[in-house]
């Protein structure tokens, strides 16, 4: 089985400048390859550069190009490093889905309007967008909460709305930063099961930043980051479907 | 609409910002309407003096006041370039100047109809009835200006009393927004008689009404500049005071343009304050919504889109403020005009142009004020915005 690369990065570096002298080297030269249809976890201690890596892979930040070896990043075979912000925004809108750790939804919009926003940015509006959004909300089991504002939803429900929004355009890549960080283990397993199902049924690629070993264990592969470098990107030890079913059975 | 919902998020703050614009636009509408009215008066006056020399007895101001002998007109008629000289008698309609008024004073004016033989350029159209004719000399008939007709609730065929004498109304003029609106036109002979009545009895006894005039309208021959005639009158007839369109424009025109600038300036200053408060409000809104802007940008909302949403929102603030200011200004203008109408004092003229300009201006002002915070929002780094506390 020869997998094709969806994302390929080389020499990815990111240095944050705090003051005149102080800099933080969040990423110190990372080579990474994510294949189509993979479900990958990024793990590591706090401050190790996991979110920084995810933001670069998700085209939210550019890798540093002004020092060290030239960075390379390709998505679907296309160069991303020299792309303008407008093009990157378009790719984020059409080909990527995002779930962030805590603040995900626009507070003035209802659940379904939040999901429709992603359709809108991808160029789908009106009745077709509403139908797609309703469908996505039904997938995360929130059809009856469509007209609730975020303030009227629990933390877990908000997270599921964000997942519905990330999935609604059927993007090839979904990036999630601590998608289960705010959830109890039961909810967390449920969300994870949902992501896994999409990964298997639609062949979508998932990158999950997580602290949770259970989440990592449910993925095909774990990228371990420490001090801005990749330590290890081994395949998961345990064959996951079994593991997941076992946990779901418990829940 | 999402922008309306966003305005509702901070109701007090939004309302206060809208109020700021409302006050500015209110001032613009009220002062603008006042300037319109003044401009119409001035434009009318300027047109009235165009193409002729209006001569009055010295010290009498603009065509009314102390009398001269009608033969003074013959002296003027003999000057070079003069075509026709039409004698006239003008006086105040009221027995004494009573009401303090921004508008033109109400006047009675008498001259022999058609004596100008079609040279008159100031357009007159009749709402009802007819113009005076030379045949009217010797009878008590009158043509009323629109304001006077409205104030006295008079129609053609009614009788109006002027300085104690009854006059039959034979015509009523259309509004001109200038002097004719507040003028009663009567035959020359009747005006001379009425004029004598306004003088103290001792002075009156000395005068023959038939030789009286308070001024002359001098029409130059084609190709002759009225200024040339005015200069000659100034040099040779010390008892006469000529006024040309140029004199009028330099005296009244420049004064009113300063007044206009002051009025509009006041309104613009209050609008600048309103505009700054829109910038302030939008900057606060952007700061409050930093994280949600971060989300929108992260999931693929373009910069232009963010700018558009915020600018629409602030344009809406400007529009709502402008519309409210227009309505309140229109109410004030209408109420004051209606109240003043009975005394013939119409202070304001609210034109469609002024109304549209006011609302258009406030909307554009709102949009521009929102542009700075919106550009700031669009330039935010989505990740930094997401983490913003
Ligand atoms: N905007 C920033 N400015 C300055 N330093 C930053 C910024 N963002 C991240 N850092 C620093 O970069 C390093 C890596 O941050 P990153 O957010 O990638 O860590 P992380 O692995 O996601 O940590 P956590 O698990 O706590 O989320 C940290 O030391 C952090 O302090
Ligand atoms: Mg992180």
PDB file of N, CA, C and O in Angstrom, chain A residues 175-206:
ATOM      1  N   UNK A 175      -8.235  19.918  11.077  1.00  0.00           N
ATOM      2  CA  UNK A 175      -7.253  20.141  12.125  1.00  0.00           C
ATOM      3  C   UNK A 175      -7.991  20.499  13.403  1.00  0.00           C
ATOM      4  O   UNK A 175      -8.873  21.364  13.392  1.00  0.00           O
ATOM      5  N   UNK A 176      -7.635  19.826  14.495  1.00  0.00           N
ATOM      6  CA  UNK A 176      -8.340  20.081  15.745  1.00  0.00           C
ATOM      7  C   UNK A 176      -7.332  20.239  16.874  1.00  0.00           C
ATOM      8  O   UNK A 176      -6.468  19.397  17.069  1.00  0.00           O
ATOM      9  N   UNK A 177      -7.419  21.370  17.588  1.00  0.00           N
ATOM     10  CA  UNK A 177      -6.531  21.636  18.711  1.00  0.00           C
ATOM     11  C   UNK A 177      -7.277  21.288  19.992  1.00  0.00           C
ATOM     12  O   UNK A 177      -8.233  21.969  20.353  1.00  0.00           O
ATOM     13  N   UNK A 178      -6.852  20.232  20.646  1.00  0.00           N
ATOM     14  CA  UNK A 178      -7.496  19.767  21.876  1.00  0.00           C
ATOM     15  C   UNK A 178      -9.012  19.672  21.716  1.00  0.00           C
ATOM     16  O   UNK A 178      -9.752  20.309  22.456  1.00  0.00           O
ATOM     17  N   UNK A 179      -9.489  18.913  20.738  1.00  0.00           N
ATOM     18  CA  UNK A 179     -10.935  18.898  20.506  1.00  0.00           C
ATOM     19  C   UNK A 179     -11.701  18.313  21.684  1.00  0.00           C
ATOM     20  O   UNK A 179     -12.895  18.569  21.834  1.00  0.00           O
ATOM     21  N   UNK A 180     -11.027  17.560  22.511  1.00  0.00           N
ATOM     22  CA  UNK A 180     -11.727  16.942  23.634  1.00  0.00           C
ATOM     23  C   UNK A 180     -11.249  17.522  24.960  1.00  0.00           C
ATOM     24  O   UNK A 180     -11.599  17.036  26.022  1.00  0.00           O
ATOM     25  N   UNK A 181     -10.484  18.605  24.880  1.00  0.00           N
ATOM     26  CA  UNK A 181      -9.896  19.179  26.086  1.00  0.00           C
ATOM     27  C   UNK A 181     -10.902  19.582  27.143  1.00  0.00           C
ATOM     28  O   UNK A 181     -10.618  19.496  28.333  1.00  0.00           O
ATOM     29  N   UNK A 182     -12.074  20.020  26.704  1.00  0.00           N
ATOM     30  CA  UNK A 182     -13.061  20.506  27.666  1.00  0.00           C
ATOM     31  C   UNK A 182     -14.127  19.469  28.001  1.00  0.00           C
ATOM     32  O   UNK A 182     -15.103  19.782  28.667  1.00  0.00           O
ATOM     33  N   UNK A 183     -13.937  18.279  27.488  1.00  0.00           N
ATOM     34  CA  UNK A 183     -15.005  17.293  27.637  1.00  0.00           C
ATOM     35  C   UNK A 183     -14.641  16.238  28.674  1.00  0.00           C
ATOM     36  O   UNK A 183     -13.467  15.920  28.872  1.00  0.00           O
ATOM     37  N   UNK A 184     -15.677  15.681  29.319  1.00  0.00           N
ATOM     38  CA  UNK A 184     -15.401  14.553  30.222  1.00  0.00           C
ATOM     39  C   UNK A 184     -15.099  13.319  29.378  1.00  0.00           C
ATOM     40  O   UNK A 184     -15.295  13.321  28.161  1.00  0.00           O
ATOM     41  N   UNK A 185     -14.626  12.274  30.012  1.00  0.00           N
ATOM     42  CA  UNK A 185     -14.112  11.150  29.236  1.00  0.00           C
ATOM     43  C   UNK A 185     -15.197  10.485  28.393  1.00  0.00           C
ATOM     44  O   UNK A 185     -14.941  10.019  27.291  1.00  0.00           O
ATOM     45  N   UNK A 186     -16.433  10.517  28.889  1.00  0.00           N
ATOM     46  CA  UNK A 186     -17.523   9.908  28.131  1.00  0.00           C
ATOM     47  C   UNK A 186     -17.777  10.664  26.824  1.00  0.00           C
ATOM     48  O   UNK A 186     -17.784  10.091  25.744  1.00  0.00           O
ATOM     49  N   UNK A 187     -17.956  12.003  26.979  1.00  0.00           N
ATOM     50  CA  UNK A 187     -18.173  12.872  25.823  1.00  0.00           C
ATOM     51  C   UNK A 187     -16.980  12.803  24.878  1.00  0.00           C
ATOM     52  O   UNK A 187     -17.129  12.793  23.657  1.00  0.00           O
ATOM     53  N   UNK A 188     -15.810  12.795  25.490  1.00  0.00           N
ATOM     54  CA  UNK A 188     -14.582  12.766  24.719  1.00  0.00           C
ATOM     55  C   UNK A 188     -14.535  11.532  23.824  1.00  0.00           C
ATOM     56  O   UNK A 188     -14.211  11.606  22.634  1.00  0.00           O
ATOM     57  N   UNK A 189     -14.934  10.394  24.380  1.00  0.00           N
ATOM     58  CA  UNK A 189     -14.950   9.163  23.596  1.00  0.00           C
ATOM     59  C   UNK A 189     -15.968   9.248  22.470  1.00  0.00           C
ATOM     60  O   UNK A 189     -15.730   8.790  21.348  1.00  0.00           O
ATOM     61  N   UNK A 190     -17.086   9.897  22.746  1.00  0.00           N
ATOM     62  CA  UNK A 190     -18.137  10.039  21.746  1.00  0.00           C
ATOM     63  C   UNK A 190     -17.645  10.858  20.554  1.00  0.00           C
ATOM     64  O   UNK A 190     -17.808  10.467  19.399  1.00  0.00           O
ATOM     65  N   UNK A 191     -17.019  12.030  20.890  1.00  0.00           N
ATOM     66  CA  UNK A 191     -16.506  12.917  19.851  1.00  0.00           C
ATOM     67  C   UNK A 191     -15.448  12.202  19.030  1.00  0.00           C
ATOM     68  O   UNK A 191     -15.444  12.244  17.794  1.00  0.00           O
ATOM     69  N   UNK A 192     -14.581  11.498  19.741  1.00  0.00           N
ATOM     70  CA  UNK A 192     -13.501  10.779  19.083  1.00  0.00           C
ATOM     71  C   UNK A 192     -14.057   9.725  18.125  1.00  0.00           C
ATOM     72  O   UNK A 192     -13.592   9.576  16.989  1.00  0.00           O
ATOM     73  N   UNK A 193     -15.095   9.040  18.595  1.00  0.00           N
ATOM     74  CA  UNK A 193     -15.732   8.020  17.752  1.00  0.00           C
ATOM     75  C   UNK A 193     -16.285   8.636  16.483  1.00  0.00           C
ATOM     76  O   UNK A 193     -16.152   8.088  15.383  1.00  0.00           O
ATOM     77  N   UNK A 194     -16.861   9.833  16.634  1.00  0.00           N
ATOM     78  CA  UNK A 194     -17.428  10.545  15.492  1.00  0.00           C
ATOM     79  C   UNK A 194     -16.350  10.887  14.469  1.00  0.00           C
ATOM     80  O   UNK A 194     -16.505  10.656  13.263  1.00  0.00           O
ATOM     81  N   UNK A 195     -15.228  11.423  14.966  1.00  0.00           N
ATOM     82  CA  UNK A 195     -14.133  11.804  14.073  1.00  0.00           C
ATOM     83  C   UNK A 195     -13.597  10.569  13.357  1.00  0.00           C
ATOM     84  O   UNK A 195     -13.339  10.583  12.153  1.00  0.00           O
ATOM     85  N   UNK A 196     -13.452   9.501  14.117  1.00  0.00           N
ATOM     86  CA  UNK A 196     -12.918   8.271  13.555  1.00  0.00           C
ATOM     87  C   UNK A 196     -13.826   7.748  12.443  1.00  0.00           C
ATOM     88  O   UNK A 196     -13.370   7.272  11.411  1.00  0.00           O
ATOM     89  N   UNK A 197     -15.139   7.850  12.677  1.00  0.00           N
ATOM     90  CA  UNK A 197     -16.101   7.363  11.696  1.00  0.00           C
ATOM     91  C   UNK A 197     -15.953   8.143  10.386  1.00  0.00           C
ATOM     92  O   UNK A 197     -15.950   7.564   9.302  1.00  0.00           O
ATOM     93  N   UNK A 198     -15.820   9.460  10.492  1.00  0.00           N
ATOM     94  CA  UNK A 198     -15.647  10.274   9.286  1.00  0.00           C
ATOM     95  C   UNK A 198     -14.360   9.933   8.572  1.00  0.00           C
ATOM     96  O   UNK A 198     -14.302   9.855   7.355  1.00  0.00           O
ATOM     97  N   UNK A 199     -13.321   9.715   9.394  1.00  0.00           N
ATOM     98  CA  UNK A 199     -12.033   9.352   8.829  1.00  0.00           C
ATOM     99  C   UNK A 199     -12.154   8.075   8.014  1.00  0.00           C
ATOM    100  O   UNK A 199     -11.635   7.967   6.902  1.00  0.00           O
ATOM    101  N   UNK A 200     -12.914   7.115   8.550  1.00  0.00           N
ATOM    102  CA  UNK A 200     -13.006   5.825   7.864  1.00  0.00           C
ATOM    103  C   UNK A 200     -14.000   5.846   6.708  1.00  0.00           C
ATOM    104  O   UNK A 200     -13.749   5.308   5.637  1.00  0.00           O
ATOM    105  N   UNK A 201     -15.154   6.546   6.926  1.00  0.00           N
ATOM    106  CA  UNK A 201     -16.203   6.511   5.904  1.00  0.00           C
ATOM    107  C   UNK A 201     -15.886   7.416   4.718  1.00  0.00           C
ATOM    108  O   UNK A 201     -16.233   7.125   3.586  1.00  0.00           O
ATOM    109  N   UNK A 202     -15.269   8.567   5.008  1.00  0.00           N
ATOM    110  CA  UNK A 202     -15.048   9.528   3.923  1.00  0.00           C
ATOM    111  C   UNK A 202     -13.586   9.684   3.551  1.00  0.00           C
ATOM    112  O   UNK A 202     -13.256  10.492   2.680  1.00  0.00           O
ATOM    113  N   UNK A 203     -12.713   8.959   4.253  1.00  0.00           N
ATOM    114  CA  UNK A 203     -11.298   9.032   3.927  1.00  0.00           C
ATOM    115  C   UNK A 203     -10.690  10.390   4.196  1.00  0.00           C
ATOM    116  O   UNK A 203      -9.688  10.770   3.599  1.00  0.00           O
ATOM    117  N   UNK A 204     -11.315  11.172   5.089  1.00  0.00           N
ATOM    118  CA  UNK A 204     -10.779  12.498   5.394  1.00  0.00           C
ATOM    119  C   UNK A 204      -9.584  12.384   6.324  1.00  0.00           C
ATOM    120  O   UNK A 204      -9.511  11.469   7.150  1.00  0.00           O
ATOM    121  N   UNK A 205      -8.654  13.308   6.184  1.00  0.00           N
ATOM    122  CA  UNK A 205      -7.436  13.320   6.985  1.00  0.00           C
ATOM    123  C   UNK A 205      -7.656  14.161   8.238  1.00  0.00           C
ATOM    124  O   UNK A 205      -8.260  15.234   8.158  1.00  0.00           O
ATOM    125  N   UNK A 206      -7.200  13.631   9.375  1.00  0.00           N
ATOM    126  CA  UNK A 206      -7.382  14.358  10.636  1.00  0.00           C
ATOM    127  C   UNK A 206      -6.038  14.593  11.310  1.00  0.00           C
ATOM    128  O   UNK A 206      -5.205  13.693  11.373  1.00  0.00           O
TER     129      UNK A 206
END
